[in-house]
Amino acid sequence: MIAFTNFDVEFKSLDHYIRVITDRIWEQRRIDDIYRYYTDPCVVETPTGVTTSIEDVVTGTRATLVAFPDRRLLCEDVIGWGTPERGYYSSHRIISPMTHLGDGAFGPATGKRVHVRTIADCWCINNRIAHEWLVRDQSAIAKAIGIPVNELARCWLEKTNGRFSKPKAPAAPAPFTPQVSQDEFARAYSHAYSAIWNGDIAQTCGAVFDEAVHAITPAETHRYGVSELVSFWNELTQRFSSAHFEVEHLIEEITAAGEVRVAMRWRVNALSTGNDTLGTAGRSVEIMGISHAQWRDGRILREWVLVDEVALAMQLLSA
């Protein structure tokens, strides 16, 4: 277990800190606790934008609860790393059951039931979150409420005169430095993704993933077995060419019971091939993804791959 200091004495570990403050802010609806547990400024990067003000965090939280007032944030896992000197990095995977009961970013209330997964990577220091990277499965929401991803992307583009423009996110301040673990399973995971994005899909998946793998992919789609996972990666990667894959953060954590979990934040810059429903070729796109994996007997048994397909559609549809 990593040493955990310079936080309120009530918090026993990074895992405990993340779970408790999430519960207070979201489950207990103590929105003003954001001012207590976030720095100002605090950079929050998503696939569609970057904010720097703590007021943006508060505003975004309130807007989400207007549209989905019964939203739950059920913690599936917190994979973490850190030191008292450099701060702590958590990768927090959440599943949110909720109902679309209010008007908002997803349009007029539909009353539809939604299940959406989010992974929030946070750099925390001195009892506060100072920088956050967040990927939400927006296409799962679109699918559940009955709006096509491309239509939702067009609606969101209307707010910016049809143009997708995402500023470059400021680097996290010192003493944060990215961690790219060289531990055995973390290294194998990053090498697998690099090979997949370079076209070696079937052989890589067969070598790294358990035959009984269960992968949850965008739009809350469940893939069972290596062959279905290969189909997912073929469907995604054939939409792009000249892909440059980069690992931004990579951590491996092993539980007291010996369970291996790996969290990886990654980014791909590529050109669209036109092999999609939009038919647009040659557009530069950026994919900001976060993936979690659990291992059994040296192979990946469970995986969660979060990519925001609405953000991708916005880039392809941008004027």
mmCIF file of C-alpha atoms in Angstrom, residues 85-241:
data_model
loop_
_atom_site.group_PDB
_atom_site.id
_atom_site.type_symbol
_atom_site.label_atom_id
_atom_site.label_comp_id
_atom_site.label_asym_id
_atom_site.label_seq_id
_atom_site.Cartn_x
_atom_site.Cartn_y
_atom_site.Cartn_z
ATOM 1 C CA GLU A 85 6.288 14.602 -2.308
ATOM 2 C CA ARG A 86 4.787 14.300 -5.817
ATOM 3 C CA GLY A 87 1.147 13.961 -4.847
ATOM 4 C CA TYR A 88 -1.239 11.140 -5.661
ATOM 5 C CA TYR A 89 -2.835 9.994 -8.889
ATOM 6 C CA SER A 90 -6.144 8.145 -8.922
ATOM 7 C CA SER A 91 -8.026 6.531 -11.791
ATOM 8 C CA HIS A 92 -11.620 6.246 -10.581
ATOM 9 C CA ARG A 93 -14.077 4.091 -12.530
ATOM 10 C CA ILE A 94 -17.746 4.864 -11.930
ATOM 11 C CA ILE A 95 -21.051 3.477 -13.145
ATOM 12 C CA SER A 96 -24.004 5.874 -12.962
ATOM 13 C CA PRO A 97 -27.603 4.676 -13.067
ATOM 14 C CA MET A 98 -29.800 7.733 -13.676
ATOM 15 C CA THR A 99 -32.985 8.986 -15.327
ATOM 16 C CA HIS A 100 -33.216 11.755 -17.929
ATOM 17 C CA LEU A 101 -35.735 13.907 -16.026
ATOM 18 C CA GLY A 102 -34.601 17.437 -16.889
ATOM 19 C CA ASP A 103 -33.747 19.543 -19.937
ATOM 20 C CA GLY A 104 -30.082 20.166 -20.610
ATOM 21 C CA ALA A 105 -27.154 19.263 -22.834
ATOM 22 C CA PHE A 106 -28.899 16.086 -23.979
ATOM 23 C CA GLY A 107 -32.037 17.935 -25.007
ATOM 24 C CA PRO A 108 -35.547 17.923 -23.539
ATOM 25 C CA ALA A 109 -36.197 15.415 -20.776
ATOM 26 C CA THR A 110 -37.182 11.991 -22.091
ATOM 27 C CA GLY A 111 -37.772 10.118 -18.841
ATOM 28 C CA LYS A 112 -35.491 7.382 -20.153
ATOM 29 C CA ARG A 113 -33.362 5.280 -17.836
ATOM 30 C CA VAL A 114 -29.601 5.538 -18.454
ATOM 31 C CA HIS A 115 -26.523 3.622 -17.358
ATOM 32 C CA VAL A 116 -23.278 5.433 -18.146
ATOM 33 C CA ARG A 117 -19.697 4.726 -17.201
ATOM 34 C CA THR A 118 -17.072 7.385 -16.447
ATOM 35 C CA ILE A 119 -13.396 7.231 -15.601
ATOM 36 C CA ALA A 120 -11.927 10.249 -13.832
ATOM 37 C CA ASP A 121 -8.164 10.499 -13.468
ATOM 38 C CA CYS A 122 -7.216 12.965 -10.737
ATOM 39 C CA TRP A 123 -3.961 14.359 -9.443
ATOM 40 C CA CYS A 124 -4.469 15.108 -5.756
ATOM 41 C CA ILE A 125 -2.175 16.949 -3.348
ATOM 42 C CA ASN A 126 -2.626 18.510 0.091
ATOM 43 C CA ASN A 127 -6.228 17.330 0.430
ATOM 44 C CA ARG A 128 -7.366 18.721 -2.937
ATOM 45 C CA ILE A 129 -7.797 17.677 -6.551
ATOM 46 C CA ALA A 130 -5.521 19.931 -8.588
ATOM 47 C CA HIS A 131 -5.898 18.477 -12.097
ATOM 48 C CA GLU A 132 -8.443 16.104 -13.635
ATOM 49 C CA TRP A 133 -8.771 14.149 -16.878
ATOM 50 C CA LEU A 134 -12.285 12.801 -17.428
ATOM 51 C CA VAL A 135 -13.793 10.549 -20.096
ATOM 52 C CA ARG A 136 -17.513 9.779 -20.009
ATOM 53 C CA ASP A 137 -19.245 7.342 -22.352
ATOM 54 C CA GLN A 138 -21.478 10.003 -23.895
ATOM 55 C CA SER A 139 -22.675 7.630 -26.630
ATOM 56 C CA ALA A 140 -24.166 5.378 -23.928
ATOM 57 C CA ILE A 141 -26.346 8.306 -22.836
ATOM 58 C CA ALA A 142 -27.305 9.113 -26.431
ATOM 59 C CA LYS A 143 -28.194 5.483 -27.094
ATOM 60 C CA ALA A 144 -30.316 5.201 -23.950
ATOM 61 C CA ILE A 145 -32.366 8.349 -24.589
ATOM 62 C CA GLY A 146 -32.782 7.593 -28.284
ATOM 63 C CA ILE A 147 -30.733 10.295 -30.005
ATOM 64 C CA PRO A 148 -28.178 9.279 -32.671
ATOM 65 C CA VAL A 149 -24.577 10.139 -31.810
ATOM 66 C CA ASN A 150 -24.153 12.215 -34.973
ATOM 67 C CA GLU A 151 -27.304 14.208 -34.218
ATOM 68 C CA LEU A 152 -26.135 14.929 -30.681
ATOM 69 C CA ALA A 153 -22.743 15.989 -32.040
ATOM 70 C CA ARG A 154 -24.434 18.423 -34.438
ATOM 71 C CA CYS A 155 -26.504 19.889 -31.594
ATOM 72 C CA TRP A 156 -23.407 20.490 -29.524
ATOM 73 C CA LEU A 157 -21.566 22.010 -32.487
ATOM 74 C CA GLU A 158 -24.384 24.532 -32.942
ATOM 75 C CA LYS A 159 -23.289 26.136 -29.682
ATOM 76 C CA THR A 160 -19.895 26.930 -31.236
ATOM 77 C CA ASN A 161 -21.059 27.984 -34.703
ATOM 78 C CA GLY A 162 -20.374 24.550 -36.115
ATOM 79 C CA ARG A 163 -16.721 24.458 -35.194
ATOM 80 C CA PHE A 164 -14.979 22.019 -32.890
ATOM 81 C CA SER A 165 -12.271 23.879 -31.046
ATOM 82 C CA LYS A 166 -10.549 22.410 -28.027
ATOM 83 C CA PRO A 167 -7.730 24.431 -26.445
ATOM 84 C CA LYS A 168 -4.550 22.689 -25.401
ATOM 85 C CA ALA A 169 -4.794 21.749 -21.747
ATOM 86 C CA PRO A 170 -2.234 23.379 -19.438
ATOM 87 C CA ALA A 171 0.235 20.954 -17.969
ATOM 88 C CA ALA A 172 -0.382 19.911 -14.399
ATOM 89 C CA PRO A 173 1.735 22.096 -12.105
ATOM 90 C CA ALA A 174 4.803 20.926 -10.201
ATOM 91 C CA PRO A 175 5.427 18.635 -8.415
ATOM 92 C CA PHE A 176 3.230 16.464 -10.651
ATOM 93 C CA THR A 177 5.073 14.380 -13.210
ATOM 94 C CA PRO A 178 3.439 11.710 -15.396
ATOM 95 C CA GLN A 179 3.954 8.137 -14.278
ATOM 96 C CA VAL A 180 4.478 5.496 -16.963
ATOM 97 C CA SER A 181 4.942 2.295 -15.048
ATOM 98 C CA GLN A 182 7.499 -0.248 -16.238
ATOM 99 C CA ASP A 183 5.937 -2.986 -14.138
ATOM 100 C CA GLU A 184 5.292 -6.232 -15.999
ATOM 101 C CA PHE A 185 1.543 -6.037 -16.579
ATOM 102 C CA ALA A 186 1.416 -2.287 -17.180
ATOM 103 C CA ARG A 187 4.157 -2.565 -19.779
ATOM 104 C CA ALA A 188 2.373 -5.461 -21.485
ATOM 105 C CA TYR A 189 -0.859 -3.457 -21.610
ATOM 106 C CA SER A 190 0.704 -0.397 -23.213
ATOM 107 C CA HIS A 191 2.619 -2.537 -25.710
ATOM 108 C CA ALA A 192 -0.644 -4.277 -26.652
ATOM 109 C CA TYR A 193 -2.398 -0.986 -27.404
ATOM 110 C CA SER A 194 0.558 0.258 -29.412
ATOM 111 C CA ALA A 195 0.471 -2.931 -31.500
ATOM 112 C CA ILE A 196 -3.320 -2.711 -31.948
ATOM 113 C CA TRP A 197 -3.134 0.854 -33.240
ATOM 114 C CA ASN A 198 -0.382 -0.263 -35.606
ATOM 115 C CA GLY A 199 -2.700 -2.870 -37.108
ATOM 116 C CA ASP A 200 -1.608 -6.030 -35.297
ATOM 117 C CA ILE A 201 -5.006 -6.714 -33.758
ATOM 118 C CA ALA A 202 -5.850 -10.411 -33.932
ATOM 119 C CA GLN A 203 -2.423 -11.697 -32.895
ATOM 120 C CA THR A 204 -2.081 -9.137 -30.094
ATOM 121 C CA CYS A 205 -5.521 -9.779 -28.631
ATOM 122 C CA GLY A 206 -4.946 -13.526 -28.810
ATOM 123 C CA ALA A 207 -1.669 -13.207 -26.945
ATOM 124 C CA VAL A 208 -2.667 -10.733 -24.220
ATOM 125 C CA PHE A 209 -6.359 -11.336 -23.495
ATOM 126 C CA ASP A 210 -7.932 -14.354 -21.826
ATOM 127 C CA GLU A 211 -10.205 -16.360 -24.123
ATOM 128 C CA ALA A 212 -13.035 -15.599 -21.666
ATOM 129 C CA VAL A 213 -12.347 -11.838 -21.669
ATOM 130 C CA HIS A 214 -15.286 -9.548 -20.965
ATOM 131 C CA ALA A 215 -14.683 -6.054 -22.341
ATOM 132 C CA ILE A 216 -17.031 -3.092 -21.931
ATOM 133 C CA THR A 217 -16.581 -0.696 -24.834
ATOM 134 C CA PRO A 218 -18.229 2.600 -25.947
ATOM 135 C CA ALA A 219 -22.030 2.864 -25.911
ATOM 136 C CA GLU A 220 -22.032 0.439 -22.960
ATOM 137 C CA THR A 221 -21.455 -2.411 -25.388
ATOM 138 C CA HIS A 222 -20.298 -5.731 -23.938
ATOM 139 C CA ARG A 223 -17.805 -7.864 -25.829
ATOM 140 C CA TYR A 224 -17.306 -11.485 -24.774
ATOM 141 C CA GLY A 225 -14.307 -13.498 -25.876
ATOM 142 C CA VAL A 226 -11.272 -12.620 -27.954
ATOM 143 C CA SER A 227 -13.069 -12.742 -31.318
ATOM 144 C CA GLU A 228 -15.627 -10.099 -30.298
ATOM 145 C CA LEU A 229 -12.841 -7.927 -28.881
ATOM 146 C CA VAL A 230 -10.937 -8.221 -32.156
ATOM 147 C CA SER A 231 -14.094 -7.099 -33.986
ATOM 148 C CA PHE A 232 -14.346 -4.015 -31.762
ATOM 149 C CA TRP A 233 -10.771 -2.938 -32.436
ATOM 150 C CA ASN A 234 -11.112 -3.629 -36.159
ATOM 151 C CA GLU A 235 -14.275 -1.496 -36.292
ATOM 152 C CA LEU A 236 -12.617 1.378 -34.441
ATOM 153 C CA THR A 237 -9.166 1.424 -36.027
ATOM 154 C CA GLN A 238 -10.369 1.034 -39.632
ATOM 155 C CA ARG A 239 -11.925 4.474 -39.269
ATOM 156 C CA PHE A 240 -8.459 6.033 -38.957
ATOM 157 C CA SER A 241 -5.063 6.020 -40.613
#
